[in-house]
CSV table of C-alpha atoms in Angstrom, one decimal:
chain,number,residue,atom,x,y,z
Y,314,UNK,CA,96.1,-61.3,14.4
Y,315,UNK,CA,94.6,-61.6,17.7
Y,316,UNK,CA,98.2,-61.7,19.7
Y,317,UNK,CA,99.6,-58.5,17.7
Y,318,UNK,CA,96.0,-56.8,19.1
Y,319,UNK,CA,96.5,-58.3,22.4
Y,320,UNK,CA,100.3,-57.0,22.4
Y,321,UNK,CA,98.9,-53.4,20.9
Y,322,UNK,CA,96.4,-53.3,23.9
Y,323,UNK,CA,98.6,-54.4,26.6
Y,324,UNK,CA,101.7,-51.4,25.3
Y,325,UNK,CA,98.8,-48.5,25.0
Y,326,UNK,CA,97.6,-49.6,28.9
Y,327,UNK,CA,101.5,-50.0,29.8
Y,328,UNK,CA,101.7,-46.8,28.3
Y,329,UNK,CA,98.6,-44.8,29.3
Y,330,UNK,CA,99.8,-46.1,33.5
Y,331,UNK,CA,103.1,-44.5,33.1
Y,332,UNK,CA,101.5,-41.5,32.2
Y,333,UNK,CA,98.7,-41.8,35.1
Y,334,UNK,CA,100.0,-38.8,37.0
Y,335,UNK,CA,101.4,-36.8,34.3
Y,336,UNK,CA,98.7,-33.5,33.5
Y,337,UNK,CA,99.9,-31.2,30.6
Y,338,UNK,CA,98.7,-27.8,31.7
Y,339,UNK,CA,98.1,-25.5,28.4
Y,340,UNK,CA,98.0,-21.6,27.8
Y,341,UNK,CA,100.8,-20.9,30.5
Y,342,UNK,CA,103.2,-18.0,28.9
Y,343,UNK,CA,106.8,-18.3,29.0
Y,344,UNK,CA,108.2,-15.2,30.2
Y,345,UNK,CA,112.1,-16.2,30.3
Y,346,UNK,CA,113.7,-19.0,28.2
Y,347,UNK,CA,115.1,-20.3,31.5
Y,348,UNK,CA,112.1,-19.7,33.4
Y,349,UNK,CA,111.4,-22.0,36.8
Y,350,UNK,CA,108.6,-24.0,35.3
Y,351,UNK,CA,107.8,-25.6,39.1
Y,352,UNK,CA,107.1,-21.8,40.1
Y,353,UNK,CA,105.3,-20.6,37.2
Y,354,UNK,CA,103.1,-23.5,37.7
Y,355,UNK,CA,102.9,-23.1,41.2
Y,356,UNK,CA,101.8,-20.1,40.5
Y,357,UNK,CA,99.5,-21.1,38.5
Y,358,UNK,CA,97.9,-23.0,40.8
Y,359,UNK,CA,97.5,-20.5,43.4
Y,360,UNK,CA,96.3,-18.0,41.2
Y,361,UNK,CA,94.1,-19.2,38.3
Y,362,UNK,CA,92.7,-22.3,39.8
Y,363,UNK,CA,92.7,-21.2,43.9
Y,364,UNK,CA,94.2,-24.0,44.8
Y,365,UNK,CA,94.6,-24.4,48.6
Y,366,UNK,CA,97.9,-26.6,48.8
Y,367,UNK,CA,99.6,-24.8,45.6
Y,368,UNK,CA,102.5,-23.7,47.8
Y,369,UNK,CA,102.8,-27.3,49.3
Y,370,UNK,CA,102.0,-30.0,46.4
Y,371,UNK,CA,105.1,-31.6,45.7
Y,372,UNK,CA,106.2,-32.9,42.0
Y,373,UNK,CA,108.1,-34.8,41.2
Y,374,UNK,CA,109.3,-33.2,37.8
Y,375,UNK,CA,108.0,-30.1,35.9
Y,376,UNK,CA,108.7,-28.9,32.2
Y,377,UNK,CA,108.2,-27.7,29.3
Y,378,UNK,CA,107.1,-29.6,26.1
Y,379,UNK,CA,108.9,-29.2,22.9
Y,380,UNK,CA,106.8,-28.0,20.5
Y,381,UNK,CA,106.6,-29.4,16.7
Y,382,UNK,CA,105.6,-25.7,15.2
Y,383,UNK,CA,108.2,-23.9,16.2
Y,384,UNK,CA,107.5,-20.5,15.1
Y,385,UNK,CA,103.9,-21.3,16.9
Y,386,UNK,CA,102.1,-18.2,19.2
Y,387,UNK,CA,100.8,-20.6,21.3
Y,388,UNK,CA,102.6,-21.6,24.6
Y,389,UNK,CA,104.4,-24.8,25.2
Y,390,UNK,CA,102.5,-26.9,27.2
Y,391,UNK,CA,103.7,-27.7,31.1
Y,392,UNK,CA,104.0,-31.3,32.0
Y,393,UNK,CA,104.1,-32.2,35.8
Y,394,UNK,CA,104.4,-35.4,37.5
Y,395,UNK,CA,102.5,-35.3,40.6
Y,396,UNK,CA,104.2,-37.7,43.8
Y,397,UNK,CA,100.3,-38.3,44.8
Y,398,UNK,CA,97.6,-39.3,42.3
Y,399,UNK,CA,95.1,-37.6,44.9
Y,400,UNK,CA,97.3,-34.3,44.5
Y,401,UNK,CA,96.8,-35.0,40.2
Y,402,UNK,CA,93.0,-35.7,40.6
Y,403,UNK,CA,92.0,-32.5,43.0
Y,404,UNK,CA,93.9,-30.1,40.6
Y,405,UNK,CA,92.8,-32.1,37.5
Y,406,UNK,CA,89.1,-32.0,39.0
Y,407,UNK,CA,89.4,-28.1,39.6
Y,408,UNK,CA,89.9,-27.6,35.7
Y,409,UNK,CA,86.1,-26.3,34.8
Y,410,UNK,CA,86.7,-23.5,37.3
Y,411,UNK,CA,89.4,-22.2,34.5
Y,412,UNK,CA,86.5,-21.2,32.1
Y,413,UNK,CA,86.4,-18.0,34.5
Y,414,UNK,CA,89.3,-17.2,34.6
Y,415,UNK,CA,90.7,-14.6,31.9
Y,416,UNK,CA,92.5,-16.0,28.9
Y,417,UNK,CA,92.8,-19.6,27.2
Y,418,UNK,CA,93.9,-22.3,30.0
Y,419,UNK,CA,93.4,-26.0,30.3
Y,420,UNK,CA,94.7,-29.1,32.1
Y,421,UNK,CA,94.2,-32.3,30.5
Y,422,UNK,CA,95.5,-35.5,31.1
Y,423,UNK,CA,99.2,-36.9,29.6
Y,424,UNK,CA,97.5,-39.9,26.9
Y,425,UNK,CA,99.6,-42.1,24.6
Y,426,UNK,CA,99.4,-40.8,21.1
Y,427,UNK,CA,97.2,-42.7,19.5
Y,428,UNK,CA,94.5,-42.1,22.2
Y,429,UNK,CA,95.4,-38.0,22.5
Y,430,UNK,CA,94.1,-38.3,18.7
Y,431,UNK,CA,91.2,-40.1,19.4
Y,432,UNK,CA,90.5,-37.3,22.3
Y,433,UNK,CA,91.4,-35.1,19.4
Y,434,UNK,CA,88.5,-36.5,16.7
Y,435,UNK,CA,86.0,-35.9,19.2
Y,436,UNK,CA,87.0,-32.3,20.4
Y,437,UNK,CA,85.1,-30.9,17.4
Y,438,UNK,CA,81.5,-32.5,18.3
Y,439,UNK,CA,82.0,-31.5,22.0
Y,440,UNK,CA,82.9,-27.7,21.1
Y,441,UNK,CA,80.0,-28.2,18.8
Y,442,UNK,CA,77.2,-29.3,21.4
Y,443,UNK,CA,78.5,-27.3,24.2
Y,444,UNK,CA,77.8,-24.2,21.8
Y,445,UNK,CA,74.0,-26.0,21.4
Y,446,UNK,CA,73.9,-25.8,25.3
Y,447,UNK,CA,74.5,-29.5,26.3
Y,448,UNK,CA,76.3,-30.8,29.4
Y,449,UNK,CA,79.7,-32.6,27.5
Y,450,UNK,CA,82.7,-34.5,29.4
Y,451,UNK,CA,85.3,-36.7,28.0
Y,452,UNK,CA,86.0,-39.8,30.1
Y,453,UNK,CA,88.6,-42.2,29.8
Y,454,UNK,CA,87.4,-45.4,30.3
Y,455,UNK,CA,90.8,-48.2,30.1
Y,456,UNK,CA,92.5,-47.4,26.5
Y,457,UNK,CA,89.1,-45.6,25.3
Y,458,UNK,CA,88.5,-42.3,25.0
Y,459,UNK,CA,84.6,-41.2,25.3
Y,460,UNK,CA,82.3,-38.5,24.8
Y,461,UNK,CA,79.2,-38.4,26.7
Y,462,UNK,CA,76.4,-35.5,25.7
Y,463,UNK,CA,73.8,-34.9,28.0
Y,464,UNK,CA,75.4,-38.2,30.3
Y,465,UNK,CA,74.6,-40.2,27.0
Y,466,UNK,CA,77.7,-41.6,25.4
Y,467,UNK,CA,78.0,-40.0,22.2
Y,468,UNK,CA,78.6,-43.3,19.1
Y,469,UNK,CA,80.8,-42.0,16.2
Y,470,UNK,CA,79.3,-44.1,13.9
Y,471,UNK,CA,75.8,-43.2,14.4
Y,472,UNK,CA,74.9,-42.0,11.0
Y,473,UNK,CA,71.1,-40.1,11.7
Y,474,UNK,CA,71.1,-38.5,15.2
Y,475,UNK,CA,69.4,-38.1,17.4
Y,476,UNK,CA,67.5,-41.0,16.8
Y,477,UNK,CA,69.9,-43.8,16.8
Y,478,UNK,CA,72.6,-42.2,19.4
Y,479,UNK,CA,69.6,-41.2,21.8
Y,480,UNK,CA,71.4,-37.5,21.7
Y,481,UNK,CA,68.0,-35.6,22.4
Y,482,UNK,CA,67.9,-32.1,19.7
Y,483,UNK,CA,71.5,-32.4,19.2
Y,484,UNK,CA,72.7,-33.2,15.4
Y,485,UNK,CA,76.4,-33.3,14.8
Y,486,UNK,CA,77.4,-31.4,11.6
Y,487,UNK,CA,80.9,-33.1,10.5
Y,488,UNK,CA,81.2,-30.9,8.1
């Protein structure tokens, strides 16, 4: 039981490096069916997040997702694969600047499945204590997905907060 773990491990971390320099970008219309993604996110980047090397960033691939709902009203997400991981990190790390900007962007990082559904669980609570006025980030730390509140790392199975998850005046409604 301990090998199949092992193996499970080592194919998500496999996984999760191959995807290292892969950001989805989310909320970016599609104007044209054959639109030139590498443009529109170019221009995305110059525009919404003021980047200063937009124009000169070079990918190494740009598209659009497939969606699973396709009658959706949402916008297929954008992935890009960034030649530099320095080039992935400054635009990744100019993200929070997107809460200013008009309409519903984000950037998030490309994760294997099962660790996008972990990031997925724990989207709720952070929505939930950034409306209570707490400081909240998601980190990756190897195949883990966390939530800190308040630079305290938020423990799903803590049954009575704040006392046992050390979350000062934040309680996490669940339901």
């Amino acid at each position: 039981m301990k090998e199949i773990q092992a193996l499970k491990s080592q194919r998500l971390s496999s996984e999760l490096y191959s995807k290292k320099a892969n950001p989805l970008f989310y909320g970016i219309r599609q104007e044209t069916p054959d639109e030139d993604s590498e443009l529109v996110v170019r221009n995305f980047l110059k525009n919404a997040l003021k980047h200063p090397r937009a124009d000169t960033m070079p990918f190494v691939n740009v598209h659009r997702l497939p969606t699973r709902q396709p009658d959706s009203s949402k916008p297929k997400p954008v992935i890009v694969k960034f030649v530099k991981i320095k080039d992935r990190d400054s635009v990744i790390s100019m993200a929070p600047h997107l809460k200013d900007v008009p309409g519903k962007y984000g950037i998030s990082p490309h994760l294997p499945q099962e660790m996008q559904q972990q990031r997925q669980k724990l989207l709720p609570i952070k929505r939930q204590a950034m409306a209570a006025g707490k400081k909240t980030f998601i980190k990756t730390v190897g195949t883990d997905i966390r939530l800190y509140i308040d630079n305290i790392l938020y423990d799903p199975t803590c049954i009575f907060p704040p006392v046992k998850c050390r979350l000062p005046n934040f309680v996490v409604n669940l339901t």
